[in-house]
PDB file of C-alpha atoms in Angstrom:
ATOM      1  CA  UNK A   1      48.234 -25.035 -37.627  1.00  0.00           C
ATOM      2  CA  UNK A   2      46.889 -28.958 -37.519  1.00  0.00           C
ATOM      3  CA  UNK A   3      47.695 -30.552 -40.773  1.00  0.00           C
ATOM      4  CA  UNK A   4      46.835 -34.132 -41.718  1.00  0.00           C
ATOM      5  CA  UNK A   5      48.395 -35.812 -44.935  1.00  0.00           C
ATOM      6  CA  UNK A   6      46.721 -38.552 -45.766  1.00  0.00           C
ATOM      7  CA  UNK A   7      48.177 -41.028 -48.773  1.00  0.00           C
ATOM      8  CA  UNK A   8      48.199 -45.063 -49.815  1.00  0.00           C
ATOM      9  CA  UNK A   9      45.041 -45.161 -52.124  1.00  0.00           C
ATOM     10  CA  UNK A  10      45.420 -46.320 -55.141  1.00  0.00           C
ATOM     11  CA  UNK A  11      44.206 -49.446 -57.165  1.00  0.00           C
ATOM     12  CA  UNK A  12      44.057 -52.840 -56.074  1.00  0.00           C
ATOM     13  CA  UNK A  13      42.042 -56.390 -56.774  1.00  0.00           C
ATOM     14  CA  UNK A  14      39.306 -57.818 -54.637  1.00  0.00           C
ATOM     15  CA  UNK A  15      40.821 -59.988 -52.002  1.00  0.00           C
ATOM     16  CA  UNK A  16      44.155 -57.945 -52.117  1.00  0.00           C
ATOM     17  CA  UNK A  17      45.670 -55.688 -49.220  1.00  0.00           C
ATOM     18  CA  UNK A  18      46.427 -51.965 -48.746  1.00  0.00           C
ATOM     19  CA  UNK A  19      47.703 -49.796 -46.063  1.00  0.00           C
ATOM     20  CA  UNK A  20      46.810 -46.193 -45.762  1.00  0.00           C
ATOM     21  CA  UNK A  21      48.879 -43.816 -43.982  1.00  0.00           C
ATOM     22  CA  UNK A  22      47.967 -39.945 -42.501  1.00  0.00           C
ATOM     23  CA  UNK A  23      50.989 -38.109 -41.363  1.00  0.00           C
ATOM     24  CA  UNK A  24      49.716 -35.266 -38.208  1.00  0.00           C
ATOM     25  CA  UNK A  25      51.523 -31.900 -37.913  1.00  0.00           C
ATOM     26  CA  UNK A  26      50.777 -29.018 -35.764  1.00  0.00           C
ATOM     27  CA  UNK A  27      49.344 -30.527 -32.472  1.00  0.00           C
ATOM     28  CA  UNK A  28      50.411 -33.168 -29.521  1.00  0.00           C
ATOM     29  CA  UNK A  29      49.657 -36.105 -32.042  1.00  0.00           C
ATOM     30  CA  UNK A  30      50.232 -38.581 -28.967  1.00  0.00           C
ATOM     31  CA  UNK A  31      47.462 -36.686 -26.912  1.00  0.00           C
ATOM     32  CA  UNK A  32      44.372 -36.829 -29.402  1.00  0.00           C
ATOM     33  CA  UNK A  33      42.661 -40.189 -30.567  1.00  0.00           C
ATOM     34  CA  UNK A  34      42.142 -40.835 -34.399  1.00  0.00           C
ATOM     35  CA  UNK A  35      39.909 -41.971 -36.735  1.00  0.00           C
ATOM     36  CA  UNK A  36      39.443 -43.135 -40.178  1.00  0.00           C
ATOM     37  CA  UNK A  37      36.228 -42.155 -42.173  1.00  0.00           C
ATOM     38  CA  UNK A  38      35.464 -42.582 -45.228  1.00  0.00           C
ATOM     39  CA  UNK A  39      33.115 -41.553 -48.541  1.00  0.00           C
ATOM     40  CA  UNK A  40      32.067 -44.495 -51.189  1.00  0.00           C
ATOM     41  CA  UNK A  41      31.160 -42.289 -54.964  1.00  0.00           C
ATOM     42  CA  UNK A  42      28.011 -40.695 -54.748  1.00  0.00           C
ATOM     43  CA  UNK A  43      27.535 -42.158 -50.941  1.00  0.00           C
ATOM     44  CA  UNK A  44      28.029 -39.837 -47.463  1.00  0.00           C
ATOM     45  CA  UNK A  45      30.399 -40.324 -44.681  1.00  0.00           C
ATOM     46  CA  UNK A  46      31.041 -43.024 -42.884  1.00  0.00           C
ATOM     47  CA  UNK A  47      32.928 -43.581 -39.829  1.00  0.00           C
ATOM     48  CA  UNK A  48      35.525 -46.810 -40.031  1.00  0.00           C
ATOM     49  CA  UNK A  49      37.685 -46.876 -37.221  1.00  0.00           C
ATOM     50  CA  UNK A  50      38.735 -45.727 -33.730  1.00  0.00           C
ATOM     51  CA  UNK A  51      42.407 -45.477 -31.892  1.00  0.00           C
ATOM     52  CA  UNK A  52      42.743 -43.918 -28.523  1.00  0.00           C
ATOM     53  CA  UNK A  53      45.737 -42.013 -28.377  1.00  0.00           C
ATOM     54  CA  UNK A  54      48.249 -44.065 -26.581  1.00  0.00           C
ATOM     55  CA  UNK A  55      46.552 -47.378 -29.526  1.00  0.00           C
ATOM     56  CA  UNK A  56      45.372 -48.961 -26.260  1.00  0.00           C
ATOM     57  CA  UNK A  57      41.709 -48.710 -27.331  1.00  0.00           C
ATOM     58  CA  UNK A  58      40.339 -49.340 -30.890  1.00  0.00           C
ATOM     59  CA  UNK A  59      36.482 -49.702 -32.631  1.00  0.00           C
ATOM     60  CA  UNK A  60      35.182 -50.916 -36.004  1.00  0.00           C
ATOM     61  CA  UNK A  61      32.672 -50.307 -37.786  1.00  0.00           C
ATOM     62  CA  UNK A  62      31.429 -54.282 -38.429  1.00  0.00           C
ATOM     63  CA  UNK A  63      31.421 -54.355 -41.563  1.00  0.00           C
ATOM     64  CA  UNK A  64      35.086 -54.065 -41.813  1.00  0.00           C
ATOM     65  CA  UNK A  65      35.747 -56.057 -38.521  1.00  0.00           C
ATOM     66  CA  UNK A  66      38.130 -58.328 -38.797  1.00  0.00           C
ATOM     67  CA  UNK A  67      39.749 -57.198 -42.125  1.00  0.00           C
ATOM     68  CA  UNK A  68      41.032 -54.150 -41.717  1.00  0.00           C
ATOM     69  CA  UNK A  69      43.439 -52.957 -38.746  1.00  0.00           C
ATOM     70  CA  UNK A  70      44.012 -49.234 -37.326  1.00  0.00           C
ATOM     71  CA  UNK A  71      47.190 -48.776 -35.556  1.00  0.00           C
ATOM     72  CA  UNK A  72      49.667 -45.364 -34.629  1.00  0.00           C
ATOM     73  CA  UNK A  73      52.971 -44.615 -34.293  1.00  0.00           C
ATOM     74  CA  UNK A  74      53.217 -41.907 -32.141  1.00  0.00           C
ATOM     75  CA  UNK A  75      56.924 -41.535 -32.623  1.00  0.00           C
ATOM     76  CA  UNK A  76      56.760 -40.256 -36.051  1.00  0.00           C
ATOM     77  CA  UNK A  77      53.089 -38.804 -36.148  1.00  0.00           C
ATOM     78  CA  UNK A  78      51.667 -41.055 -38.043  1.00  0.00           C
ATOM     79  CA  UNK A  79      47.967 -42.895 -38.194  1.00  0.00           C
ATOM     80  CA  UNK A  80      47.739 -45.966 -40.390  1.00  0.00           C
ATOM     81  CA  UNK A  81      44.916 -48.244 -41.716  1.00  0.00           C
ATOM     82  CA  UNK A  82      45.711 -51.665 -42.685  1.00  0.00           C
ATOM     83  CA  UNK A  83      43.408 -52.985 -45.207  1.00  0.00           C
ATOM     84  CA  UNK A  84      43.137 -56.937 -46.028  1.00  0.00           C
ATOM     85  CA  UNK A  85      40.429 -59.122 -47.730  1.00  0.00           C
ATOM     86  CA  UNK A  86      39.525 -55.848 -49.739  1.00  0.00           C
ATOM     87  CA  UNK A  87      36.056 -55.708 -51.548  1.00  0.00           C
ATOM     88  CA  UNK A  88      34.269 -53.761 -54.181  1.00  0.00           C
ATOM     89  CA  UNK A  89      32.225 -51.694 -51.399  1.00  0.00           C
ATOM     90  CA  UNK A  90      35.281 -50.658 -49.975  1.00  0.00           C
ATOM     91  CA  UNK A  91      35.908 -48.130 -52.798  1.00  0.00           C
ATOM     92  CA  UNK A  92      36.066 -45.068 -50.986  1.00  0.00           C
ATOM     93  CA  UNK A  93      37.880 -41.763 -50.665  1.00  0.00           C
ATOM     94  CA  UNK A  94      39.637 -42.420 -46.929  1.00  0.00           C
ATOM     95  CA  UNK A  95      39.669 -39.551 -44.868  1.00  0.00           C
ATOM     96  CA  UNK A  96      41.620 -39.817 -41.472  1.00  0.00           C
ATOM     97  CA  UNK A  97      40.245 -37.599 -38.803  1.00  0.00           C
ATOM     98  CA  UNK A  98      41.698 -36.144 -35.208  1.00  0.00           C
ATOM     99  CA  UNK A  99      39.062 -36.059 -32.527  1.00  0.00           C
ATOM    100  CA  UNK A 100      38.576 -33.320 -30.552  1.00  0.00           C
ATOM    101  CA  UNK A 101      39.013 -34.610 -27.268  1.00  0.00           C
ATOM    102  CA  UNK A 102      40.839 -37.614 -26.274  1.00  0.00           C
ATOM    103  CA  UNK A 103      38.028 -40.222 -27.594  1.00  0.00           C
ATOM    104  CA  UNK A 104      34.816 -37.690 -27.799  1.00  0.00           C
ATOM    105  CA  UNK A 105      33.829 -38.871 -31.812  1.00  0.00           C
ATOM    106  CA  UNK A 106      33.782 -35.159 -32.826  1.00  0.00           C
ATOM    107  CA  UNK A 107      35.865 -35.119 -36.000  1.00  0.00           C
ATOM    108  CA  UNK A 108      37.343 -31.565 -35.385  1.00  0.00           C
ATOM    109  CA  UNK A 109      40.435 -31.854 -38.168  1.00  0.00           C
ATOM    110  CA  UNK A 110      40.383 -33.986 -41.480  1.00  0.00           C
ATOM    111  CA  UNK A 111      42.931 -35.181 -44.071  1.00  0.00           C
ATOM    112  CA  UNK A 112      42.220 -34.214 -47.869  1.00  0.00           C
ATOM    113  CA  UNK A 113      41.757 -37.888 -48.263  1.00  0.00           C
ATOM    114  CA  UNK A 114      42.855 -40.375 -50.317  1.00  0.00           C
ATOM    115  CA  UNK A 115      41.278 -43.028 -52.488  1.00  0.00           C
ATOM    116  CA  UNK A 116      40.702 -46.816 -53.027  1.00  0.00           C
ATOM    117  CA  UNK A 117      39.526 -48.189 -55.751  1.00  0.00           C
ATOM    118  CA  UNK A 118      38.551 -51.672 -55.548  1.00  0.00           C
ATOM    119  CA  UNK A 119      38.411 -53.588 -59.476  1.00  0.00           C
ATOM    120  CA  UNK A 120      39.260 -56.310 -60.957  1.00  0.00           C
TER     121      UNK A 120
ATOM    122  CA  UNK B   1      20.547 -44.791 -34.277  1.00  0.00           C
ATOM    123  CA  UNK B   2      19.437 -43.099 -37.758  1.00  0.00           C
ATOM    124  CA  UNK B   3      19.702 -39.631 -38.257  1.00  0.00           C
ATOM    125  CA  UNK B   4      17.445 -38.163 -41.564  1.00  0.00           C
ATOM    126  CA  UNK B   5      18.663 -34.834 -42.935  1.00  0.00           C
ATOM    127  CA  UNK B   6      15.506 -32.550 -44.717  1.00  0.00           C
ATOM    128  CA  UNK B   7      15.472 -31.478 -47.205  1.00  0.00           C
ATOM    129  CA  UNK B   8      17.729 -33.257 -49.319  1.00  0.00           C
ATOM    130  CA  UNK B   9      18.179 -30.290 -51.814  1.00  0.00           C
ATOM    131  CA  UNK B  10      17.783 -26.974 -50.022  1.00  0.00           C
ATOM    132  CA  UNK B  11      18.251 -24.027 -53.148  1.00  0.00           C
ATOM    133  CA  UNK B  12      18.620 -20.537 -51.900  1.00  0.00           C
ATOM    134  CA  UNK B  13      20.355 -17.314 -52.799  1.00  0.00           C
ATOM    135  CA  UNK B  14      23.321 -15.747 -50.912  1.00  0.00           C
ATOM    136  CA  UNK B  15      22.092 -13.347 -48.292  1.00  0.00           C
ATOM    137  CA  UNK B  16      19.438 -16.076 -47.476  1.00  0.00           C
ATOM    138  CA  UNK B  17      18.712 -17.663 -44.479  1.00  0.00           C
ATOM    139  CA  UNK B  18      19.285 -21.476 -44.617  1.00  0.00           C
ATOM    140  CA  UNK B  19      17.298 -23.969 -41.869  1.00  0.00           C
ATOM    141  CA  UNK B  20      18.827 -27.504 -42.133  1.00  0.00           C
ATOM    142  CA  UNK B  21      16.733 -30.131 -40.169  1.00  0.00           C
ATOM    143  CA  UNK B  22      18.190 -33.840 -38.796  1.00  0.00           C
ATOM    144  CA  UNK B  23      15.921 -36.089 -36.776  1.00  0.00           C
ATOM    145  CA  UNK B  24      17.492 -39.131 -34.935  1.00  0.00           C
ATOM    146  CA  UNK B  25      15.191 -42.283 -34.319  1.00  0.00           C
ATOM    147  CA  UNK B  26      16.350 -42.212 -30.860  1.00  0.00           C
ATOM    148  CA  UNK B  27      17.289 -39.523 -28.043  1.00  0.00           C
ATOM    149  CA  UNK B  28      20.427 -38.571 -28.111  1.00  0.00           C
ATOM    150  CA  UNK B  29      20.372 -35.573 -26.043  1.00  0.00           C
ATOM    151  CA  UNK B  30      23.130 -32.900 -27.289  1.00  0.00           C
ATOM    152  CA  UNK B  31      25.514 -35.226 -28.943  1.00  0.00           C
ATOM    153  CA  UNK B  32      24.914 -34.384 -32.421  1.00  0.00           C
ATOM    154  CA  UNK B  33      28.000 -32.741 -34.631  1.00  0.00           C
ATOM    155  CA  UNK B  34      27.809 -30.404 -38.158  1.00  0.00           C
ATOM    156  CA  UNK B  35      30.104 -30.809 -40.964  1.00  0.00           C
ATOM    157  CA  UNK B  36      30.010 -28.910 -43.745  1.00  0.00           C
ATOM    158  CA  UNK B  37      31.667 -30.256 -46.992  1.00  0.00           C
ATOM    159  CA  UNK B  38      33.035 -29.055 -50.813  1.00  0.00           C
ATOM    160  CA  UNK B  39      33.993 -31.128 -53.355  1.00  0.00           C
ATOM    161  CA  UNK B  40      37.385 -32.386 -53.534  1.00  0.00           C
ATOM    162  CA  UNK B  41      38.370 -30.736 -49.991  1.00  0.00           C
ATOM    163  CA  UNK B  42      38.393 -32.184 -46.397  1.00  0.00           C
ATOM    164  CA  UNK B  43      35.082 -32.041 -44.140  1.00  0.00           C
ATOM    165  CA  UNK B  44      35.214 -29.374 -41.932  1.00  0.00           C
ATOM    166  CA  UNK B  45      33.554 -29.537 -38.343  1.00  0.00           C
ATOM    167  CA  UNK B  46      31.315 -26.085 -37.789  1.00  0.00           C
ATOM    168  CA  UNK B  47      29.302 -27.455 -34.611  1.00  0.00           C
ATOM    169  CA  UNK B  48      29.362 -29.897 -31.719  1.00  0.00           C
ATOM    170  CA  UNK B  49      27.260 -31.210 -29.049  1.00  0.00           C
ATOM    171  CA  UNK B  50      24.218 -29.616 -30.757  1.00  0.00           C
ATOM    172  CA  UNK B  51      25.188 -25.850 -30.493  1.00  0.00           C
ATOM    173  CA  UNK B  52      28.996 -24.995 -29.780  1.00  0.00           C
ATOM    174  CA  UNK B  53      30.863 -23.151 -32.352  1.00  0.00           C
ATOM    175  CA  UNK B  54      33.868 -24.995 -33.627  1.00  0.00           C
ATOM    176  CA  UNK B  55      37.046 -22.831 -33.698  1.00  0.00           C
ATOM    177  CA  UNK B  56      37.177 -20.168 -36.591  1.00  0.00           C
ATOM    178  CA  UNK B  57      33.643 -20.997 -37.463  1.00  0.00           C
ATOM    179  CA  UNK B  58      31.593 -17.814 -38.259  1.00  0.00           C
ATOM    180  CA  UNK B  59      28.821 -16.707 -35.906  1.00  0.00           C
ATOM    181  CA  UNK B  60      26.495 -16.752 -38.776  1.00  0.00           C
ATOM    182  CA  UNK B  61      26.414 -20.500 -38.217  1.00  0.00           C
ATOM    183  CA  UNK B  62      24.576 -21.644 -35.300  1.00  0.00           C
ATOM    184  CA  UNK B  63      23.270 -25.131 -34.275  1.00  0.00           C
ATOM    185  CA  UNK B  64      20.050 -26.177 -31.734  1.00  0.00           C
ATOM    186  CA  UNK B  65      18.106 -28.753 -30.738  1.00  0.00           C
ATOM    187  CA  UNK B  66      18.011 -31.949 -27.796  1.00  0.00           C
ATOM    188  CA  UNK B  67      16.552 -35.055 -27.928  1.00  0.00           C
ATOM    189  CA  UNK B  68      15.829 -35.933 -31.479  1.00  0.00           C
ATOM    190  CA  UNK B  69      15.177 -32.873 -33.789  1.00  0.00           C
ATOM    191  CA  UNK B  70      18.323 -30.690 -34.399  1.00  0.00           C
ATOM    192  CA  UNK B  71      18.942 -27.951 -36.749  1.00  0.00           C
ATOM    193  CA  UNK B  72      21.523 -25.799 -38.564  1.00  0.00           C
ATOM    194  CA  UNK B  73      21.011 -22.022 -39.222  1.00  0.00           C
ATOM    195  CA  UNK B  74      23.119 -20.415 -41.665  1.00  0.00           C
ATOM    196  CA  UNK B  75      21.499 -16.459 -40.918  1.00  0.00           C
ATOM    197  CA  UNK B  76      22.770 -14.835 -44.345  1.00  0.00           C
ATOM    198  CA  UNK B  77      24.345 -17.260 -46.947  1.00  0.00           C
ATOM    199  CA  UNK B  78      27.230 -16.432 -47.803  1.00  0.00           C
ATOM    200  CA  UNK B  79      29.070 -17.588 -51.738  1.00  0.00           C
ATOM    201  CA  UNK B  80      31.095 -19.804 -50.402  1.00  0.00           C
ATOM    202  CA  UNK B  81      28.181 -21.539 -47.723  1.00  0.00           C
ATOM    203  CA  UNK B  82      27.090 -23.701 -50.902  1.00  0.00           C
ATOM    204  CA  UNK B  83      28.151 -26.829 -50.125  1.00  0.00           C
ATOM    205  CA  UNK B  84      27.112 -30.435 -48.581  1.00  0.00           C
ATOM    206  CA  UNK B  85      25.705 -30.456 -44.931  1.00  0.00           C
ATOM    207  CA  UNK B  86      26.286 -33.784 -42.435  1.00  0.00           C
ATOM    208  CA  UNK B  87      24.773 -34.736 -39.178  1.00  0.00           C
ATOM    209  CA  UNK B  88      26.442 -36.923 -37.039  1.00  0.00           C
ATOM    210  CA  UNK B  89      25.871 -38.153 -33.455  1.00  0.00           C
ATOM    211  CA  UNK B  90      28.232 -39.980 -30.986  1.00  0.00           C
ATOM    212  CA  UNK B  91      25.745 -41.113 -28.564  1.00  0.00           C
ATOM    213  CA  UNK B  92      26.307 -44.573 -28.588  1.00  0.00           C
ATOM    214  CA  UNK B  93      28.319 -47.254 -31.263  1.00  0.00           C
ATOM    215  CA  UNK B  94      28.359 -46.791 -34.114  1.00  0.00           C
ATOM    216  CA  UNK B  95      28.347 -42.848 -34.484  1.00  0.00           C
ATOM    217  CA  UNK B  96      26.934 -42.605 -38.342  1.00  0.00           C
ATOM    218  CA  UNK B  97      26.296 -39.572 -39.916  1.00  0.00           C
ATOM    219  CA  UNK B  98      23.168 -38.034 -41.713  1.00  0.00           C
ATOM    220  CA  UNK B  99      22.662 -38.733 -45.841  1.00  0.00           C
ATOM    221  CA  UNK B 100      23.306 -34.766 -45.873  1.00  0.00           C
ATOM    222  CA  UNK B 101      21.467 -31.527 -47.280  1.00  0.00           C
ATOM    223  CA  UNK B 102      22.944 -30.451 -50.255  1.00  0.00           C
ATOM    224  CA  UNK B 103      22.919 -26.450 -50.411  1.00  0.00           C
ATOM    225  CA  UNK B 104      23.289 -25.151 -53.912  1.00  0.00           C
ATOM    226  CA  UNK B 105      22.888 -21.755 -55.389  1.00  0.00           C
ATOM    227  CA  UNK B 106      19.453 -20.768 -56.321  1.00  0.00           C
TER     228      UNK B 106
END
């Protein structure tokens, strides 16, 4: 059965960096694109990021352009989110997500999440 | 693109019939997901492109709607329906999501 792992979160200060990870199991990870999503406390969803499956393609939402970085290593099955420049409204439970199709924006797997907490 | 979710709050017992409304400010034809969504557990995807079943999903959910008004159908609620409800289109960048419905136990 598809499995996603995500892990990373934790706590870190304004300005700092983090990397998130999301380990796949149970499908052709190298034939799906992926996604990272995420919920701020007390806020919906929100889609973050896009990589096609072969990391040839990748999409931001803007306001995280430029600081954070979505990449895959299809070798070991595993989706990562680099995070830099981190601010408060980044606190979030991160969520990585398989899409259905190869880059179709349907969400049809999740992780159980993991969160970031941005404080000083 | 904006998609509003109605009602916010929807309370209802189980055996119910649930109606969940979202209304994008723009066509989007069929592109418009469900994802249903517990506390402390992942999202999980019950429709796509307006009205498809995902896999395992149980007929008693069913999706409709084209253009701008969609809705979920839940025909007889069952315990474990109660939960938080997202729209979500992909018809053009960026593919946001509904504020969701929040289904709790009347």
């Amino acid at each position: 059965q598809v499995q996603l792992v995500d892990s990373g979160g934790g706590v870190v200060q304004p300005g700092r960096s983090l990397r998130l990870s999301c380990a796949g199991s149970g499908f052709m990870f190298n034939s799906y694109g992926m996604h990272w999503v995420r919920q701020a406390p007390g806020k919906g969803l929100e889609w973050v990021a896009f990589i096609s499956s072969d990391g040839s393609n990748r999409d931001y939402v803007d306001s995280v352009k430029g600081r954070f970085s979505i990449s895959r290593d299809n070798s070991k099955n595993t989706l990562f989110l680099q995070m830099n420049s981190l601010r408060d409204e980044d606190t979030a439970v991160y969520y990585c997500a398989k899409d259905r199709m190869g880059s179709s924006y349907v969400f049809d797997y999740w992780g159980q999440g993991t969160l970031v907490t941005v404080s000083s | 693109i904006v998609l509003t979710q109605s009602p916010a709050t929807l309370s209802l017992s189980p055996g119910e019939r649930a109606t969940l409304s979202c209304r994008a400010s723009q066509t989007i034809s069929t592109s418009l997901a469900w994802y249903q969504h517990k506390v402390g557990q992942a999202p999980r995807l019950l429709i796509y492109d307006a009205s498809n079943r995902a896999t395992d999903i149980p007929a008693r959910f069913s999706g409709s709607g084209s253009g701008t008004d969609f809705t979920l159908t839940i025909s007889s609620l069952e315990p474990e329906d109660f939960a938080v409800y997202y729209c979500q289109h992909r018809s053009n960048w960026p593919r946001t999501f509904g504020q969701g419905t929040k289904l709790e136990i009347k």
